[in-house]
Amino acid sequence: MKNSKEQLSTVNEIKILMERSSKFVSLSGISGIAAGISAFAGSLAVSIKFNIGFFEQSGGIMLSNSGQGTGNSPFIIVMAVLVFIIALMLVIIFSYKNAKKKNLIFWDSMAKRVFINHFIFLLTGGIFCLILFYYGIYFLIVGSMLIFYGLALINVSKFTFNEIAQLGILEICLGFFSSFVTVYPLLIWVTGFGLLHIIYGIFVYIKYEKG
């Protein structure tokens, strides 16, 4: 009986070591919650700035026919970039703390692989959104951001938690929905980058960190 327990313990230790070497397990659920909160804060700033409610129908807060012209576009773009930078910093900080708690090296080869694979899709999506902006196709920008972000999540899920792929699928579905239903751009954006991140972060924290 004692030998069986020792063997089982050895197998579990080997499994943990293999997982640590093949996956980026330092990603923190709290970082997902923090990223979602920062998205909520950015959306709230846009809502207050242009007096637009989250559930208020609009022809598109970045459309020229909304009566506001394209003068509001720079503010929204700057706010989106600012939210991304803040969210990225929070992900790094909390994931670093999580790695330190688990006695792991944060910036290892697997972390670099996750960053590169994630950044390629985000950069591609960012360039595509700039092209849409250049040609005045503003109503597709929110949907495109969600779709490319979802693809980026699915791409890196093989290097970390499987739940990231599920989050990516939800982001893509929401992006396609936003491309057809364009009257709730702010609500859809905050749902994708705010609410879904918070739900994902809570789930990952409870499943992988709380114990």
Short mmCIF file of N, CA, C and O in Angstrom, two decimals, residues 150 153-154 157 161-173 196 200 203 207:
data_model
loop_
_atom_site.label_atom_id
_atom_site.label_comp_id
_atom_site.label_asym_id
_atom_site.label_seq_id
_atom_site.Cartn_x
_atom_site.Cartn_y
_atom_site.Cartn_z
N GLY A 150 -9.31 36.83 -30.48
CA GLY A 150 -9.73 35.45 -30.25
C GLY A 150 -8.81 34.45 -30.94
O GLY A 150 -8.45 33.41 -30.37
N LEU A 153 -5.65 34.14 -28.93
CA LEU A 153 -5.83 33.32 -27.74
C LEU A 153 -5.82 31.83 -28.09
O LEU A 153 -5.19 31.03 -27.39
N ILE A 154 -6.51 31.47 -29.15
CA ILE A 154 -6.54 30.06 -29.57
C ILE A 154 -5.13 29.61 -29.95
O ILE A 154 -4.72 28.48 -29.66
N SER A 157 -3.10 28.93 -26.80
CA SER A 157 -3.70 28.03 -25.82
C SER A 157 -2.94 26.70 -25.73
O SER A 157 -2.93 26.05 -24.69
N PHE A 161 -3.09 27.21 -20.63
CA PHE A 161 -4.33 26.54 -20.24
C PHE A 161 -5.28 26.35 -21.43
O PHE A 161 -5.38 27.21 -22.31
N ASN A 162 -6.01 25.24 -21.41
CA ASN A 162 -6.99 24.97 -22.46
C ASN A 162 -8.15 25.96 -22.42
O ASN A 162 -8.80 26.21 -23.44
N GLU A 163 -8.41 26.52 -21.24
CA GLU A 163 -9.51 27.48 -21.10
C GLU A 163 -9.30 28.72 -21.97
O GLU A 163 -10.27 29.39 -22.33
N ILE A 164 -8.05 29.03 -22.30
CA ILE A 164 -7.78 30.19 -23.14
C ILE A 164 -8.37 30.00 -24.53
O ILE A 164 -8.86 30.95 -25.15
N ALA A 165 -8.34 28.77 -25.04
CA ALA A 165 -8.94 28.48 -26.35
C ALA A 165 -10.45 28.71 -26.31
O ALA A 165 -11.04 29.24 -27.26
N GLN A 166 -11.07 28.31 -25.21
CA GLN A 166 -12.51 28.52 -25.07
C GLN A 166 -12.84 30.01 -25.02
O GLN A 166 -13.83 30.45 -25.62
N LEU A 167 -12.01 30.77 -24.31
CA LEU A 167 -12.19 32.22 -24.28
C LEU A 167 -12.02 32.79 -25.69
O LEU A 167 -12.78 33.68 -26.10
N GLY A 168 -11.04 32.29 -26.44
CA GLY A 168 -10.81 32.76 -27.80
C GLY A 168 -12.00 32.51 -28.71
O GLY A 168 -12.37 33.36 -29.53
N ILE A 169 -12.62 31.35 -28.57
CA ILE A 169 -13.80 31.02 -29.39
C ILE A 169 -14.94 31.99 -29.08
O ILE A 169 -15.64 32.46 -29.99
N LEU A 170 -15.13 32.29 -27.81
CA LEU A 170 -16.18 33.24 -27.42
C LEU A 170 -15.89 34.63 -27.99
O LEU A 170 -16.82 35.32 -28.46
N GLU A 171 -14.63 35.04 -27.96
CA GLU A 171 -14.25 36.34 -28.52
C GLU A 171 -14.53 36.40 -30.02
O GLU A 171 -15.04 37.41 -30.53
N ILE A 172 -14.22 35.33 -30.73
CA ILE A 172 -14.46 35.29 -32.18
C ILE A 172 -15.95 35.36 -32.48
O ILE A 172 -16.39 36.10 -33.37
N CYS A 173 -16.74 34.57 -31.75
CA CYS A 173 -18.19 34.58 -31.96
C CYS A 173 -18.76 35.97 -31.70
O CYS A 173 -19.62 36.46 -32.45
N LEU A 196 -15.85 39.03 -20.27
CA LEU A 196 -15.34 37.69 -20.53
C LEU A 196 -13.99 37.46 -19.86
O LEU A 196 -13.70 36.36 -19.38
N TYR A 200 -13.30 34.58 -17.11
CA TYR A 200 -12.19 33.66 -17.35
C TYR A 200 -11.18 33.70 -16.20
O TYR A 200 -10.72 32.65 -15.71
N PHE A 203 -12.47 31.92 -13.09
CA PHE A 203 -12.48 30.46 -13.29
C PHE A 203 -11.07 29.88 -13.17
O PHE A 203 -10.85 28.87 -12.49
N LYS A 207 -9.65 27.33 -10.25
CA LYS A 207 -9.24 26.00 -10.69
C LYS A 207 -7.76 25.71 -10.47
O LYS A 207 -7.39 24.59 -10.05
#
